[in-house]
Amino acid sequence: MVLKTITILSQLALIHVFYFAGVGLAHILSLPVPGSIVGLVLLLLSLFAGIVKLEWIEKAGGWLLAELLLFFVPSAVGILNYKEILNWQGLETVLLILISTFIVMAATGFTAEKLYRRKRKGGHTS
Amino acid sequence: MTTALIILIGTIVTYVIYRASKIVYKKWPLPFFHPLLLCPLILIAIIQLSHLDPGEYALSSSLWTHMLGPATVAFAIPIYKHAHLLRKNIMIILTSIAAGTLVAIGSSLLLSLVMQFNGDLLISILPRSITTPIAIEVSKTIGGLPTLTTVFVIVTGVTGGIIGPYVIRLMALKSPVARGLALGMGAHGVGTNKAMEYGEQEGTFSTIGMIMAAGMTLIWAGLLIPSLLQITIL
């Protein structure tokens, strides 16, 4: 139990190194991309280059991805600061987002599914 | 109370209620019990009933918000593990996400016009389909209000996490690439979280969809959105 906690914490620290490196790099080069995305790219390159082994980060990484919703919770509670949208227009906004998100998912999924099937069929005949 | 104590309490309370919400959702998987709906609602109720300052809650739970950064970095893991899948499907990914981002911006704009939303609200809602940090950048670029955009991103995530499985069933999406891209494009990190429940491949495609969607929306924000806004508003 203690050993597992230490493993996860040290892995978490290593992921933080990439996170802060990404934030720093984005800041220094004033990139139009958030530091976390730069960190992702840095970690990905390091994995491919063999500088970082998957086992060094896999446990903490798995935890971060599994508990992702938790990290959105404070922002969701932050809606409290926008009492002015908790009215009729707010309801309309939610409806807009619901309809639009539905269309976006359907369009994206439809396109991908069609292309995937065509590619598979093409692969069989050629 | 010292800041350290406030953070300790906020971190623990948020975690416990989040865990409880997840257990409830696992037992009764109703849309209304989605953890990103149930948990914030309980916390909002607690804050309102005990007359706490929402700003103080934000500070007390900032450790969890911070973790979004390292979590984004950790998305490198599924991408690395499934790099061959991405290389094999790169054309499908690029085409689908190009379609998805254009539909996201276009449908938000059209629906806003139909519902007669004005200036700030209309502009701030356009980048809502992408992950928060980049949505904020896009919002700034096109002249929206970043804080308002953040709210819309969250609402999009909650909504998408709930309706995603219905869309997948309704559109009969069978391939991991279609399922993953639909979830990642439509509901950023929250959709990707859902995609990982379907499987590792779905999760990977969703991750890459989320990142590509953010990248492409950044491009549209520079090239397309300004002229779109000029045509429709002025």
Tab-separated table of C-alpha atoms in Angstrom:
chain	number	residue	atom	x	y	z
A	1	MET	CA	0.000	0.000	0.000
A	2	VAL	CA	2.723	2.450	1.054
A	3	LEU	CA	4.963	1.271	-1.769
A	4	LYS	CA	2.133	1.690	-4.276
A	5	THR	CA	1.460	5.229	-3.051
A	6	ILE	CA	5.151	6.127	-3.331
A	7	THR	CA	5.256	4.678	-6.866
A	8	ILE	CA	2.217	6.710	-7.959
A	9	LEU	CA	3.483	9.901	-6.331
A	10	SER	CA	6.931	9.669	-7.913
A	11	GLN	CA	5.352	8.919	-11.305
A	12	LEU	CA	3.061	11.900	-10.802
A	13	ALA	CA	6.131	14.018	-10.103
A	14	LEU	CA	7.732	12.888	-13.367
A	15	ILE	CA	4.573	13.803	-15.320
A	16	HIS	CA	4.695	17.193	-13.577
A	17	VAL	CA	8.244	17.706	-14.831
A	18	PHE	CA	6.921	17.432	-18.398
A	19	TYR	CA	3.932	19.605	-17.551
A	20	PHE	CA	6.082	22.425	-16.150
A	21	ALA	CA	8.599	22.061	-18.981
A	22	GLY	CA	5.710	22.471	-21.427
A	23	VAL	CA	4.332	25.500	-19.593
A	24	GLY	CA	7.796	27.063	-19.476
A	25	LEU	CA	8.534	26.393	-23.123
A	26	ALA	CA	5.148	27.748	-24.263
A	27	HIS	CA	5.797	30.871	-22.203
A	28	ILE	CA	9.384	31.469	-23.354
A	29	LEU	CA	8.586	30.934	-27.043
A	30	SER	CA	5.155	32.622	-26.596
A	31	LEU	CA	3.489	29.736	-28.436
A	32	PRO	CA	-0.249	30.058	-29.160
A	33	VAL	CA	-0.698	26.572	-27.634
A	34	PRO	CA	-1.293	25.849	-23.917
A	35	GLY	CA	1.672	24.519	-21.943
A	36	SER	CA	-0.116	21.267	-21.143
A	37	ILE	CA	-0.335	20.410	-24.858
A	38	VAL	CA	3.366	21.258	-25.287
A	39	GLY	CA	4.025	18.959	-22.302
A	40	LEU	CA	2.040	16.208	-24.007
A	41	VAL	CA	4.176	16.547	-27.144
A	42	LEU	CA	7.396	16.559	-25.073
A	43	LEU	CA	6.359	13.409	-23.228
A	44	LEU	CA	5.316	11.705	-26.464
A	45	LEU	CA	8.664	12.529	-28.102
A	46	SER	CA	10.541	11.299	-25.022
A	47	LEU	CA	8.588	8.028	-25.091
A	48	PHE	CA	9.371	7.503	-28.778
A	49	ALA	CA	13.029	8.423	-28.233
A	50	GLY	CA	13.213	5.936	-25.362
A	51	ILE	CA	14.266	8.628	-22.877
A	52	VAL	CA	11.209	7.795	-20.774
A	53	LYS	CA	9.950	4.241	-20.347
A	54	LEU	CA	6.209	3.627	-20.329
A	55	GLU	CA	6.438	1.830	-16.953
A	56	TRP	CA	7.820	4.995	-15.340
A	57	ILE	CA	4.593	6.923	-15.841
A	58	GLU	CA	1.895	4.393	-16.654
A	59	LYS	CA	0.376	4.025	-13.168
A	60	ALA	CA	0.035	7.732	-12.389
A	61	GLY	CA	-0.980	8.471	-15.972
A	62	GLY	CA	-3.699	5.860	-15.769
A	63	TRP	CA	-4.984	7.397	-12.554
A	64	LEU	CA	-5.032	10.922	-14.022
A	65	LEU	CA	-6.990	9.773	-17.068
A	66	ALA	CA	-9.405	7.634	-15.060
A	67	GLU	CA	-10.256	10.483	-12.679
A	68	LEU	CA	-10.439	13.195	-15.328
A	69	LEU	CA	-14.013	14.146	-14.452
A	70	LEU	CA	-12.910	15.041	-10.920
A	71	PHE	CA	-10.648	17.752	-12.327
A	72	PHE	CA	-13.587	19.390	-14.110
A	73	VAL	CA	-15.742	19.493	-10.966
A	74	PRO	CA	-14.467	22.834	-9.547
A	75	SER	CA	-14.989	24.527	-12.937
A	76	ALA	CA	-18.507	23.130	-13.106
A	77	VAL	CA	-19.222	24.493	-9.617
A	78	GLY	CA	-17.828	27.805	-10.945
A	79	ILE	CA	-21.064	28.217	-12.927
A	80	LEU	CA	-22.328	29.651	-9.622
A	81	ASN	CA	-20.452	32.828	-10.549
A	82	TYR	CA	-22.697	33.260	-13.583
A	83	LYS	CA	-26.073	33.596	-11.912
A	84	GLU	CA	-27.133	35.895	-14.757
A	85	ILE	CA	-27.199	32.995	-17.192
A	86	LEU	CA	-29.398	30.926	-14.850
A	87	ASN	CA	-32.509	32.344	-16.473
A	88	TRP	CA	-34.584	31.772	-19.598
A	89	GLN	CA	-31.663	32.588	-21.884
A	90	GLY	CA	-29.530	30.157	-19.892
A	91	LEU	CA	-32.043	27.421	-20.609
A	92	GLU	CA	-31.985	28.356	-24.293
A	93	THR	CA	-28.196	28.217	-24.233
A	94	VAL	CA	-28.219	24.713	-22.773
A	95	LEU	CA	-30.721	23.672	-25.461
A	96	LEU	CA	-28.469	25.160	-28.165
A	97	ILE	CA	-25.453	23.299	-26.800
A	98	LEU	CA	-27.447	20.058	-26.577
A	99	ILE	CA	-28.637	20.249	-30.200
A	100	SER	CA	-25.285	21.404	-31.552
A	101	THR	CA	-23.300	18.758	-29.649
A	102	PHE	CA	-25.667	16.097	-30.958
A	103	ILE	CA	-25.160	17.274	-34.553
A	104	VAL	CA	-21.367	17.524	-34.107
A	105	MET	CA	-21.051	13.985	-32.703
A	106	ALA	CA	-23.361	12.554	-35.341
A	107	ALA	CA	-21.544	14.311	-38.215
A	108	THR	CA	-18.071	13.342	-36.965
A	109	GLY	CA	-19.028	9.745	-36.236
A	110	PHE	CA	-20.909	9.382	-39.535
A	111	THR	CA	-17.946	10.680	-41.562
A	112	ALA	CA	-15.460	8.431	-39.756
A	113	GLU	CA	-17.673	5.339	-39.999
A	114	LYS	CA	-18.287	5.858	-43.754
A	115	LEU	CA	-14.570	6.397	-44.483
A	116	TYR	CA	-13.614	3.412	-42.329
A	117	ARG	CA	-16.002	1.095	-44.169
A	118	ARG	CA	-14.902	2.358	-47.558
A	119	LYS	CA	-11.247	1.879	-46.624
A	120	ARG	CA	-11.888	-1.676	-45.445
A	121	LYS	CA	-13.772	-2.514	-48.644
A	122	GLY	CA	-11.013	-0.923	-50.737
A	123	GLY	CA	-8.465	-2.985	-48.851
A	124	HIS	CA	-10.273	-6.226	-49.771
A	125	THR	CA	-10.552	-5.576	-53.492
A	126	SER	CA	-7.099	-4.187	-54.145
B	1	MET	CA	-8.734	29.396	8.842
B	2	THR	CA	-5.395	29.173	7.149
B	3	THR	CA	-5.225	28.684	3.380
B	4	ALA	CA	-3.600	25.285	3.808
B	5	LEU	CA	-6.492	24.064	5.960
B	6	ILE	CA	-9.063	25.441	3.494
B	7	ILE	CA	-7.351	23.617	0.639
B	8	LEU	CA	-7.137	20.387	2.649
B	9	ILE	CA	-10.879	20.498	3.437
B	10	GLY	CA	-11.924	21.514	-0.090
B	11	THR	CA	-9.767	18.804	-1.651
B	12	ILE	CA	-11.130	16.057	0.605
B	13	VAL	CA	-14.793	17.146	0.469
B	14	THR	CA	-14.705	17.429	-3.328
B	15	TYR	CA	-13.050	14.014	-3.637
B	16	VAL	CA	-15.483	12.262	-1.292
B	17	ILE	CA	-18.569	13.688	-3.014
B	18	TYR	CA	-17.078	12.860	-6.411
B	19	ARG	CA	-16.455	9.245	-5.354
B	20	ALA	CA	-19.985	8.964	-3.965
B	21	SER	CA	-21.415	10.401	-7.222
B	22	LYS	CA	-19.493	7.832	-9.231
B	23	ILE	CA	-20.873	5.016	-7.075
B	24	VAL	CA	-24.420	6.342	-7.515
B	25	TYR	CA	-23.956	6.602	-11.305
B	26	LYS	CA	-22.553	3.083	-11.479
B	27	LYS	CA	-25.542	1.710	-9.632
B	28	TRP	CA	-28.173	3.802	-11.435
B	29	PRO	CA	-26.693	4.895	-14.787
B	30	LEU	CA	-29.326	7.570	-15.447
B	31	PRO	CA	-28.299	10.689	-17.408
B	32	PHE	CA	-29.265	12.862	-14.465
B	33	PHE	CA	-26.796	11.032	-12.204
B	34	HIS	CA	-23.777	11.686	-14.455
B	35	PRO	CA	-20.890	12.440	-12.028
B	36	LEU	CA	-20.134	15.762	-13.682
B	37	LEU	CA	-23.739	16.801	-13.092
B	38	LEU	CA	-24.514	15.193	-9.745
B	39	CYS	CA	-21.268	16.043	-7.941
B	40	PRO	CA	-21.236	19.781	-8.833
B	41	LEU	CA	-24.945	20.055	-7.991
B	42	ILE	CA	-24.367	18.594	-4.518
B	43	LEU	CA	-21.396	20.928	-3.981
B	44	ILE	CA	-23.404	23.938	-5.205
B	45	ALA	CA	-26.189	22.987	-2.784
B	46	ILE	CA	-23.686	22.769	0.084
B	47	ILE	CA	-22.111	26.123	-0.822
B	48	GLN	CA	-25.502	27.836	-1.130
B	49	LEU	CA	-26.991	26.336	2.049
B	50	SER	CA	-23.951	27.155	4.189
B	51	HIS	CA	-23.558	30.623	2.627
B	52	LEU	CA	-19.952	29.942	1.617
B	53	ASP	CA	-18.168	32.183	-0.852
B	54	PRO	CA	-17.917	30.468	-4.289
B	55	GLY	CA	-14.514	32.114	-4.724
B	56	GLU	CA	-13.299	30.444	-1.540
B	57	TYR	CA	-14.521	27.086	-2.803
B	58	ALA	CA	-12.621	27.628	-6.069
B	59	LEU	CA	-9.452	28.247	-4.051
B	60	SER	CA	-10.070	25.275	-1.776
B	61	SER	CA	-10.473	22.877	-4.721
B	62	SER	CA	-7.685	24.338	-6.862
B	63	LEU	CA	-5.522	21.227	-6.461
B	64	TRP	CA	-8.014	19.250	-8.556
B	65	THR	CA	-8.292	21.978	-11.176
B	66	HIS	CA	-4.498	22.036	-11.374
B	67	MET	CA	-4.470	18.304	-12.167
B	68	LEU	CA	-6.121	19.037	-15.543
B	69	GLY	CA	-2.669	20.143	-16.749
B	70	PRO	CA	-0.755	16.942	-15.901
B	71	ALA	CA	-3.801	14.907	-17.031
B	72	THR	CA	-3.543	16.523	-20.465
B	73	VAL	CA	0.159	15.575	-20.526
B	74	ALA	CA	-0.799	11.997	-19.596
B	75	PHE	CA	-2.839	11.702	-22.799
B	76	ALA	CA	0.550	11.037	-24.414
B	77	ILE	CA	0.371	7.504	-22.962
B	78	PRO	CA	-2.602	6.133	-24.982
B	79	ILE	CA	-1.315	7.947	-28.092
B	80	TYR	CA	2.123	6.331	-27.681
B	81	LYS	CA	0.645	2.890	-27.073
B	82	HIS	CA	-1.540	3.053	-30.160
B	83	ALA	CA	0.613	5.102	-32.527
B	84	HIS	CA	0.237	2.486	-35.286
B	85	LEU	CA	-3.569	2.899	-35.200
B	86	LEU	CA	-3.208	6.624	-35.735
B	87	ARG	CA	-0.781	6.258	-38.621
B	88	LYS	CA	-3.110	3.732	-40.266
B	89	ASN	CA	-6.163	5.971	-39.933
B	90	ILE	CA	-4.707	9.438	-40.358
B	91	MET	CA	-6.878	10.377	-43.374
B	92	ILE	CA	-10.074	9.301	-41.606
B	93	ILE	CA	-9.055	11.311	-38.551
B	94	LEU	CA	-8.201	14.507	-40.453
B	95	THR	CA	-11.338	14.419	-42.615
B	96	SER	CA	-13.727	13.618	-39.758
B	97	ILE	CA	-12.294	16.264	-37.454
B	98	ALA	CA	-12.305	18.881	-40.228
B	99	ALA	CA	-15.996	18.084	-40.728
B	100	GLY	CA	-16.615	18.049	-36.967
B	101	THR	CA	-14.969	21.392	-36.213
B	102	LEU	CA	-16.770	23.118	-39.105
B	103	VAL	CA	-20.115	21.646	-38.020
B	104	ALA	CA	-19.394	22.679	-34.419
B	105	ILE	CA	-18.716	26.304	-35.319
B	106	GLY	CA	-21.388	26.439	-38.033
B	107	SER	CA	-24.197	24.900	-35.986
B	108	SER	CA	-23.366	27.040	-32.925
B	109	LEU	CA	-23.465	30.141	-35.103
B	110	LEU	CA	-26.692	29.229	-36.915
B	111	LEU	CA	-28.520	28.193	-33.734
B	112	SER	CA	-27.324	31.376	-31.992
B	113	LEU	CA	-28.762	33.438	-34.831
B	114	VAL	CA	-32.038	31.498	-34.719
B	115	MET	CA	-32.268	32.059	-30.948
B	116	GLN	CA	-31.278	35.689	-31.475
B	117	PHE	CA	-28.223	35.652	-29.225
B	118	ASN	CA	-26.199	38.815	-29.458
B	119	GLY	CA	-22.524	39.866	-29.465
B	120	ASP	CA	-20.569	38.476	-26.517
B	121	LEU	CA	-22.761	35.435	-25.981
B	122	LEU	CA	-22.686	34.460	-29.658
B	123	ILE	CA	-18.934	34.867	-30.054
B	124	SER	CA	-18.107	33.148	-26.757
B	125	ILE	CA	-20.163	30.068	-27.635
B	126	LEU	CA	-18.360	29.306	-30.924
B	127	PRO	CA	-15.252	27.523	-29.503
B	128	ARG	CA	-17.242	25.482	-26.959
B	129	SER	CA	-16.519	22.017	-28.387
B	130	ILE	CA	-12.801	22.021	-27.612
B	131	THR	CA	-10.712	21.526	-24.500
B	132	THR	CA	-10.820	24.430	-22.003
B	133	PRO	CA	-7.292	25.938	-22.272
B	134	ILE	CA	-7.438	26.195	-26.068
B	135	ALA	CA	-11.083	27.287	-26.088
B	136	ILE	CA	-9.975	30.209	-23.922
B	137	GLU	CA	-7.232	31.104	-26.450
B	138	VAL	CA	-9.684	30.928	-29.351
B	139	SER	CA	-12.251	32.976	-27.457
B	140	LYS	CA	-9.659	35.720	-26.906
B	141	THR	CA	-8.601	35.630	-30.574
B	142	ILE	CA	-12.138	36.091	-31.926
B	143	GLY	CA	-13.152	38.683	-29.321
B	144	GLY	CA	-15.287	36.604	-26.942
B	145	LEU	CA	-15.332	36.454	-23.143
B	146	PRO	CA	-13.003	33.626	-21.980
B	147	THR	CA	-14.881	33.077	-18.694
B	148	LEU	CA	-18.191	32.689	-20.515
B	149	THR	CA	-16.526	30.304	-22.976
B	150	THR	CA	-15.294	28.194	-20.038
B	151	VAL	CA	-18.878	27.787	-18.826
B	152	PHE	CA	-20.009	26.724	-22.308
B	153	VAL	CA	-17.135	24.246	-22.580
B	154	ILE	CA	-18.192	22.643	-19.301
B	155	VAL	CA	-21.871	22.497	-20.323
B	156	THR	CA	-20.786	20.942	-23.639
B	157	GLY	CA	-18.735	18.335	-21.772
B	158	VAL	CA	-21.548	17.377	-19.412
B	159	THR	CA	-24.078	17.270	-22.260
B	160	GLY	CA	-21.778	15.331	-24.567
B	161	GLY	CA	-20.841	12.814	-21.870
B	162	ILE	CA	-24.527	12.110	-21.361
B	163	ILE	CA	-25.781	12.001	-24.969
B	164	GLY	CA	-22.631	10.410	-26.480
B	165	PRO	CA	-23.739	6.797	-25.968
B	166	TYR	CA	-27.164	7.606	-27.457
B	167	VAL	CA	-25.563	9.153	-30.559
B	168	ILE	CA	-23.353	6.080	-30.968
B	169	ARG	CA	-26.367	3.785	-30.802
B	170	LEU	CA	-28.597	5.950	-32.995
B	171	MET	CA	-25.975	6.403	-35.724
B	172	ALA	CA	-24.957	2.730	-35.438
B	173	LEU	CA	-21.286	3.636	-34.987
B	174	LYS	CA	-19.487	0.293	-34.843
B	175	SER	CA	-15.805	1.081	-35.451
B	176	PRO	CA	-13.577	2.293	-32.587
B	177	VAL	CA	-12.363	5.127	-34.821
B	178	ALA	CA	-15.884	6.516	-35.396
B	179	ARG	CA	-16.899	6.100	-31.741
B	180	GLY	CA	-13.721	7.670	-30.416
B	181	LEU	CA	-13.645	10.600	-32.822
B	182	ALA	CA	-17.342	11.401	-32.237
B	183	LEU	CA	-16.816	11.514	-28.455
B	184	GLY	CA	-13.511	13.412	-28.515
B	185	MET	CA	-14.711	15.911	-31.100
B	186	GLY	CA	-18.107	16.453	-29.495
B	187	ALA	CA	-17.211	16.568	-25.820
B	188	HIS	CA	-13.419	17.043	-25.437
B	189	GLY	CA	-11.977	15.494	-22.217
B	190	VAL	CA	-15.332	14.419	-20.830
B	191	GLY	CA	-16.120	12.597	-24.077
B	192	THR	CA	-12.669	11.020	-24.023
B	193	ASN	CA	-13.299	9.815	-20.488
B	194	LYS	CA	-16.467	8.121	-21.789
B	195	ALA	CA	-14.572	6.710	-24.791
B	196	MET	CA	-12.122	4.985	-22.452
B	197	GLU	CA	-15.069	3.067	-20.976
B	198	TYR	CA	-15.680	1.614	-24.452
B	199	GLY	CA	-12.045	0.512	-24.812
B	200	GLU	CA	-8.434	1.587	-25.195
B	201	GLN	CA	-8.723	2.074	-28.969
B	202	GLU	CA	-11.806	4.251	-28.604
B	203	GLY	CA	-9.987	6.224	-25.910
B	204	THR	CA	-6.975	6.771	-28.149
B	205	PHE	CA	-9.022	7.943	-31.137
B	206	SER	CA	-10.992	10.186	-28.815
B	207	THR	CA	-7.790	11.682	-27.400
B	208	ILE	CA	-6.378	12.382	-30.824
B	209	GLY	CA	-9.778	13.710	-31.958
B	210	MET	CA	-9.849	16.095	-29.012
B	211	ILE	CA	-6.343	17.397	-29.739
B	212	MET	CA	-6.908	17.693	-33.501
B	213	ALA	CA	-10.226	19.479	-32.879
B	214	ALA	CA	-8.441	22.022	-30.703
B	215	GLY	CA	-5.693	22.516	-33.298
B	216	MET	CA	-8.082	22.897	-36.202
B	217	THR	CA	-10.353	25.283	-34.305
B	218	LEU	CA	-7.265	27.442	-33.639
B	219	ILE	CA	-6.721	27.561	-37.402
B	220	TRP	CA	-10.391	28.368	-38.127
B	221	ALA	CA	-10.259	31.104	-35.500
B	222	GLY	CA	-7.607	32.843	-37.562
B	223	LEU	CA	-8.884	32.143	-41.070
B	224	LEU	CA	-12.606	31.543	-41.034
B	225	ILE	CA	-14.434	32.822	-37.960
B	226	PRO	CA	-13.647	36.555	-38.403
B	227	SER	CA	-15.172	36.637	-41.894
B	228	LEU	CA	-18.084	34.418	-40.785
B	229	LEU	CA	-18.859	36.871	-37.997
B	230	GLN	CA	-18.589	39.814	-40.346
B	231	ILE	CA	-21.098	38.290	-42.756
B	232	THR	CA	-23.602	37.265	-40.112
B	233	ILE	CA	-23.519	40.045	-37.536
B	234	LEU	CA	-22.803	43.198	-39.477
